[in-house]
PDB file of C-alpha atoms in Angstrom:
ATOM      1  CA  MET A  25     -37.829 -34.835  92.863  1.00  0.00           C
ATOM      2  CA  SER A  26     -34.593 -33.235  93.963  1.00  0.00           C
ATOM      3  CA  LYS A  27     -31.380 -34.954  92.939  1.00  0.00           C
ATOM      4  CA  HIS A  28     -28.913 -32.849  94.891  1.00  0.00           C
ATOM      5  CA  VAL A  29     -25.796 -34.713  95.847  1.00  0.00           C
ATOM      6  CA  ALA A  30     -24.150 -31.604  97.235  1.00  0.00           C
ATOM      7  CA  ILE A  31     -24.807 -27.891  97.054  1.00  0.00           C
ATOM      8  CA  SER A  32     -22.507 -25.009  97.748  1.00  0.00           C
ATOM      9  CA  PRO A  33     -22.830 -23.032 100.966  1.00  0.00           C
ATOM     10  CA  GLY A  34     -23.927 -20.052  98.821  1.00  0.00           C
ATOM     11  CA  GLU A  35     -26.757 -22.011  97.230  1.00  0.00           C
ATOM     12  CA  ALA A  36     -27.817 -23.368 100.618  1.00  0.00           C
ATOM     13  CA  ALA A  37     -27.909 -19.813 101.985  1.00  0.00           C
ATOM     14  CA  ASP A  38     -29.963 -18.640  98.978  1.00  0.00           C
ATOM     15  CA  ARG A  39     -32.444 -21.498  99.398  1.00  0.00           C
ATOM     16  CA  LEU A  40     -32.834 -20.692 103.090  1.00  0.00           C
ATOM     17  CA  ALA A  41     -33.253 -16.979 102.341  1.00  0.00           C
ATOM     18  CA  ILE A  42     -35.995 -17.740  99.805  1.00  0.00           C
ATOM     19  CA  ARG A  43     -37.823 -19.962 102.315  1.00  0.00           C
ATOM     20  CA  GLU A  44     -37.551 -17.147 104.864  1.00  0.00           C
ATOM     21  CA  LEU A  45     -38.964 -14.707 102.269  1.00  0.00           C
ATOM     22  CA  VAL A  46     -42.027 -16.934 101.832  1.00  0.00           C
ATOM     23  CA  GLU A  47     -42.435 -17.284 105.598  1.00  0.00           C
ATOM     24  CA  THR A  48     -41.973 -13.558 106.225  1.00  0.00           C
ATOM     25  CA  TYR A  49     -44.774 -12.828 103.756  1.00  0.00           C
ATOM     26  CA  ALA A  50     -47.133 -14.991 105.859  1.00  0.00           C
ATOM     27  CA  HIS A  51     -45.840 -13.518 109.128  1.00  0.00           C
ATOM     28  CA  CYS A  52     -46.426  -9.945 107.931  1.00  0.00           C
ATOM     29  CA  ALA A  53     -49.920 -10.865 106.706  1.00  0.00           C
ATOM     30  CA  ASP A  54     -50.872 -12.279 110.106  1.00  0.00           C
ATOM     31  CA  ARG A  55     -49.429  -9.265 111.946  1.00  0.00           C
ATOM     32  CA  ARG A  56     -51.218  -6.807 109.624  1.00  0.00           C
ATOM     33  CA  ASP A  57     -47.865  -5.394 108.591  1.00  0.00           C
ATOM     34  CA  ALA A  58     -48.788  -4.279 105.053  1.00  0.00           C
ATOM     35  CA  LYS A  59     -45.630  -2.161 104.710  1.00  0.00           C
ATOM     36  CA  GLY A  60     -43.481  -5.106 105.744  1.00  0.00           C
ATOM     37  CA  GLN A  61     -45.283  -7.325 103.266  1.00  0.00           C
ATOM     38  CA  MET A  62     -44.851  -4.771 100.487  1.00  0.00           C
ATOM     39  CA  SER A  63     -41.117  -4.519 101.211  1.00  0.00           C
ATOM     40  CA  LEU A  64     -40.734  -8.144 100.137  1.00  0.00           C
ATOM     41  CA  PHE A  65     -41.539  -7.235  96.515  1.00  0.00           C
ATOM     42  CA  THR A  66     -39.634  -5.458  93.762  1.00  0.00           C
ATOM     43  CA  ALA A  67     -40.888  -1.969  92.870  1.00  0.00           C
ATOM     44  CA  ASP A  68     -42.182  -3.250  89.515  1.00  0.00           C
ATOM     45  CA  THR A  69     -43.553  -6.499  90.878  1.00  0.00           C
ATOM     46  CA  HIS A  70     -46.286  -8.467  89.144  1.00  0.00           C
ATOM     47  CA  PHE A  71     -48.921  -9.896  91.544  1.00  0.00           C
ATOM     48  CA  VAL A  72     -51.790 -11.906  90.087  1.00  0.00           C
ATOM     49  CA  VAL A  73     -54.739 -13.519  91.892  1.00  0.00           C
ATOM     50  CA  TYR A  74     -56.792 -16.401  90.524  1.00  0.00           C
ATOM     51  CA  MET A  75     -59.759 -16.814  92.892  1.00  0.00           C
ATOM     52  CA  LYS A  76     -60.586 -19.981  90.947  1.00  0.00           C
ATOM     53  CA  ALA A  77     -57.310 -21.730  90.238  1.00  0.00           C
ATOM     54  CA  LYS A  78     -58.532 -23.288  86.993  1.00  0.00           C
ATOM     55  CA  ASP A  79     -59.686 -20.001  85.462  1.00  0.00           C
ATOM     56  CA  ALA A  80     -57.483 -18.729  82.658  1.00  0.00           C
ATOM     57  CA  LYS A  81     -58.376 -15.117  83.424  1.00  0.00           C
ATOM     58  CA  PRO A  82     -57.130 -13.664  86.723  1.00  0.00           C
ATOM     59  CA  SER A  83     -59.472 -12.103  89.259  1.00  0.00           C
ATOM     60  CA  GLN A  84     -56.957  -9.379  90.017  1.00  0.00           C
ATOM     61  CA  GLU A  85     -53.666  -8.224  88.502  1.00  0.00           C
ATOM     62  CA  LEU A  86     -51.314  -5.684  90.043  1.00  0.00           C
ATOM     63  CA  ARG A  87     -48.157  -4.324  88.441  1.00  0.00           C
ATOM     64  CA  SER A  88     -46.271  -2.485  91.171  1.00  0.00           C
ATOM     65  CA  ARG A  89     -45.356  -2.683  94.841  1.00  0.00           C
ATOM     66  CA  ASP A  90     -47.511   0.393  95.576  1.00  0.00           C
ATOM     67  CA  GLU A  91     -50.607  -1.305  94.149  1.00  0.00           C
ATOM     68  CA  LEU A  92     -50.253  -4.023  96.818  1.00  0.00           C
ATOM     69  CA  ALA A  93     -51.112  -1.678  99.726  1.00  0.00           C
ATOM     70  CA  PRO A  94     -54.927  -1.967  99.619  1.00  0.00           C
ATOM     71  CA  VAL A  95     -54.771  -5.724  99.007  1.00  0.00           C
ATOM     72  CA  PHE A  96     -52.648  -6.342 102.083  1.00  0.00           C
ATOM     73  CA  ALA A  97     -54.507  -3.765 104.197  1.00  0.00           C
ATOM     74  CA  ASP A  98     -57.761  -5.624 103.405  1.00  0.00           C
ATOM     75  CA  LEU A  99     -56.700  -8.378 105.831  1.00  0.00           C
ATOM     76  CA  ALA A 100     -57.561  -5.975 108.671  1.00  0.00           C
ATOM     77  CA  LYS A 101     -61.250  -6.829 108.169  1.00  0.00           C
ATOM     78  CA  TYR A 102     -60.586 -10.169 109.891  1.00  0.00           C
ATOM     79  CA  ALA A 103     -60.345 -10.554 113.655  1.00  0.00           C
ATOM     80  CA  ALA A 104     -57.451 -12.962 113.145  1.00  0.00           C
ATOM     81  CA  THR A 105     -55.631 -14.803 110.395  1.00  0.00           C
ATOM     82  CA  MET A 106     -53.090 -17.587 110.299  1.00  0.00           C
ATOM     83  CA  HIS A 107     -51.244 -18.460 107.124  1.00  0.00           C
ATOM     84  CA  PHE A 108     -49.782 -21.931 107.537  1.00  0.00           C
ATOM     85  CA  ILE A 109     -47.012 -22.526 104.978  1.00  0.00           C
ATOM     86  CA  GLY A 110     -46.688 -26.094 103.762  1.00  0.00           C
ATOM     87  CA  GLN A 111     -44.217 -27.387 101.247  1.00  0.00           C
ATOM     88  CA  SER A 112     -42.214 -24.991  99.170  1.00  0.00           C
ATOM     89  CA  THR A 113     -40.198 -26.079  96.170  1.00  0.00           C
ATOM     90  CA  ILE A 114     -37.548 -24.228  94.242  1.00  0.00           C
ATOM     91  CA  PHE A 115     -37.710 -25.203  90.593  1.00  0.00           C
ATOM     92  CA  SER A 116     -34.792 -23.159  89.303  1.00  0.00           C
ATOM     93  CA  LEU A 117     -32.092 -21.105  90.961  1.00  0.00           C
ATOM     94  CA  THR A 118     -29.174 -19.031  89.728  1.00  0.00           C
ATOM     95  CA  ALA A 119     -27.080 -16.516  91.604  1.00  0.00           C
ATOM     96  CA  ASP A 120     -29.734 -13.790  91.234  1.00  0.00           C
ATOM     97  CA  ARG A 121     -32.982 -15.388  90.010  1.00  0.00           C
ATOM     98  CA  GLY A 122     -35.199 -18.303  90.912  1.00  0.00           C
ATOM     99  CA  THR A 123     -38.636 -19.812  90.527  1.00  0.00           C
ATOM    100  CA  GLY A 124     -40.666 -21.870  92.927  1.00  0.00           C
ATOM    101  CA  GLU A 125     -44.001 -22.854  94.362  1.00  0.00           C
ATOM    102  CA  ALA A 126     -45.371 -22.697  97.899  1.00  0.00           C
ATOM    103  CA  TYR A 127     -48.535 -24.122  99.409  1.00  0.00           C
ATOM    104  CA  CYS A 128     -50.479 -22.332 102.134  1.00  0.00           C
ATOM    105  CA  LEU A 129     -53.609 -22.883 104.214  1.00  0.00           C
ATOM    106  CA  ALA A 130     -54.859 -19.401 105.067  1.00  0.00           C
ATOM    107  CA  HIS A 131     -57.256 -19.234 108.015  1.00  0.00           C
ATOM    108  CA  HIS A 132     -59.439 -16.119 108.386  1.00  0.00           C
ATOM    109  CA  VAL A 133     -61.633 -15.521 111.464  1.00  0.00           C
ATOM    110  CA  SER A 134     -64.530 -13.058 111.212  1.00  0.00           C
ATOM    111  CA  VAL A 135     -66.499 -11.813 114.202  1.00  0.00           C
ATOM    112  CA  ASP A 136     -69.963 -10.270 113.977  1.00  0.00           C
ATOM    113  CA  GLY A 137     -71.341  -9.683 117.469  1.00  0.00           C
ATOM    114  CA  ASP A 138     -71.230 -13.059 119.176  1.00  0.00           C
ATOM    115  CA  LYS A 139     -71.015 -14.973 115.882  1.00  0.00           C
ATOM    116  CA  ARG A 140     -67.655 -16.175 114.654  1.00  0.00           C
ATOM    117  CA  ARG A 141     -66.867 -17.653 111.239  1.00  0.00           C
ATOM    118  CA  LEU A 142     -63.795 -19.347 109.865  1.00  0.00           C
ATOM    119  CA  MET A 143     -62.856 -19.201 106.208  1.00  0.00           C
ATOM    120  CA  ILE A 144     -60.005 -21.440 105.106  1.00  0.00           C
ATOM    121  CA  ALA A 145     -58.389 -20.884 101.724  1.00  0.00           C
ATOM    122  CA  ALA A 146     -56.149 -23.521 100.160  1.00  0.00           C
ATOM    123  CA  LEU A 147     -53.581 -21.463  98.259  1.00  0.00           C
ATOM    124  CA  ARG A 148     -50.703 -22.108  95.908  1.00  0.00           C
ATOM    125  CA  TYR A 149     -48.180 -19.446  95.026  1.00  0.00           C
ATOM    126  CA  SER A 150     -46.131 -19.638  91.840  1.00  0.00           C
ATOM    127  CA  ASP A 151     -43.176 -17.354  92.438  1.00  0.00           C
ATOM    128  CA  THR A 152     -40.344 -15.698  90.599  1.00  0.00           C
ATOM    129  CA  PHE A 153     -37.608 -14.432  92.901  1.00  0.00           C
ATOM    130  CA  VAL A 154     -34.789 -11.973  92.250  1.00  0.00           C
ATOM    131  CA  LYS A 155     -31.764 -11.139  94.355  1.00  0.00           C
ATOM    132  CA  MET A 156     -31.208  -7.392  94.614  1.00  0.00           C
ATOM    133  CA  ASP A 157     -28.537  -5.788  96.752  1.00  0.00           C
ATOM    134  CA  GLY A 158     -27.969  -9.109  98.510  1.00  0.00           C
ATOM    135  CA  SER A 159     -31.637  -9.744  99.382  1.00  0.00           C
ATOM    136  CA  TRP A 160     -34.190 -12.021  97.761  1.00  0.00           C
ATOM    137  CA  LEU A 161     -37.499 -10.425  96.724  1.00  0.00           C
ATOM    138  CA  PHE A 162     -40.638 -11.465  94.899  1.00  0.00           C
ATOM    139  CA  ALA A 163     -40.508 -10.242  91.283  1.00  0.00           C
ATOM    140  CA  GLU A 164     -43.747 -12.049  90.476  1.00  0.00           C
ATOM    141  CA  ARG A 165     -46.273 -13.848  92.651  1.00  0.00           C
ATOM    142  CA  LEU A 166     -49.203 -15.741  91.166  1.00  0.00           C
ATOM    143  CA  LEU A 167     -51.760 -16.697  93.826  1.00  0.00           C
ATOM    144  CA  TYR A 168     -54.076 -19.604  93.019  1.00  0.00           C
ATOM    145  CA  VAL A 169     -57.074 -20.389  95.259  1.00  0.00           C
ATOM    146  CA  ASP A 170     -57.651 -24.135  94.946  1.00  0.00           C
ATOM    147  CA  TRP A 171     -60.641 -24.209  97.302  1.00  0.00           C
ATOM    148  CA  LEU A 172     -62.409 -22.281 100.051  1.00  0.00           C
ATOM    149  CA  GLU A 173     -64.235 -23.528 103.121  1.00  0.00           C
ATOM    150  CA  ASP A 174     -66.470 -21.292 105.220  1.00  0.00           C
ATOM    151  CA  ARG A 175     -67.988 -22.401 108.514  1.00  0.00           C
ATOM    152  CA  GLU A 176     -69.287 -21.208 111.861  1.00  0.00           C
ATOM    153  CA  LEU A 177     -67.062 -21.475 114.889  1.00  0.00           C
TER     154      LEU A 177
END
């Protein structure tokens, strides 16, 4: 639980910028803006996916911004998506580095003829942020899928 009595205007601005980074990631995903999404990461980013959150071994591991392109472009297979960001917590923050966690319910609509399906993924992101040239970026993003639900619409 946070025990902030007061924070500096600089720290408040950094916290807001990090929240906006998390939200921009979701916005770009839902707009199929893979290049915009990629721009939120450092060139040598580390992106790891755990399709089963409790597995020790990741399902996918990427080690650069360029490797993210096909992952983000894959969202185009859905007719629509909506990534709803829930709570986000910053665990540590310095002038140029931070760590945090964000929760997300990702909704994915598929259409096959007149049949529509909805897949909802309950996601948690464990993030490491860095501030470069005045902007916050993801240096590492670990994506954990806590559960999936798939149903007809």
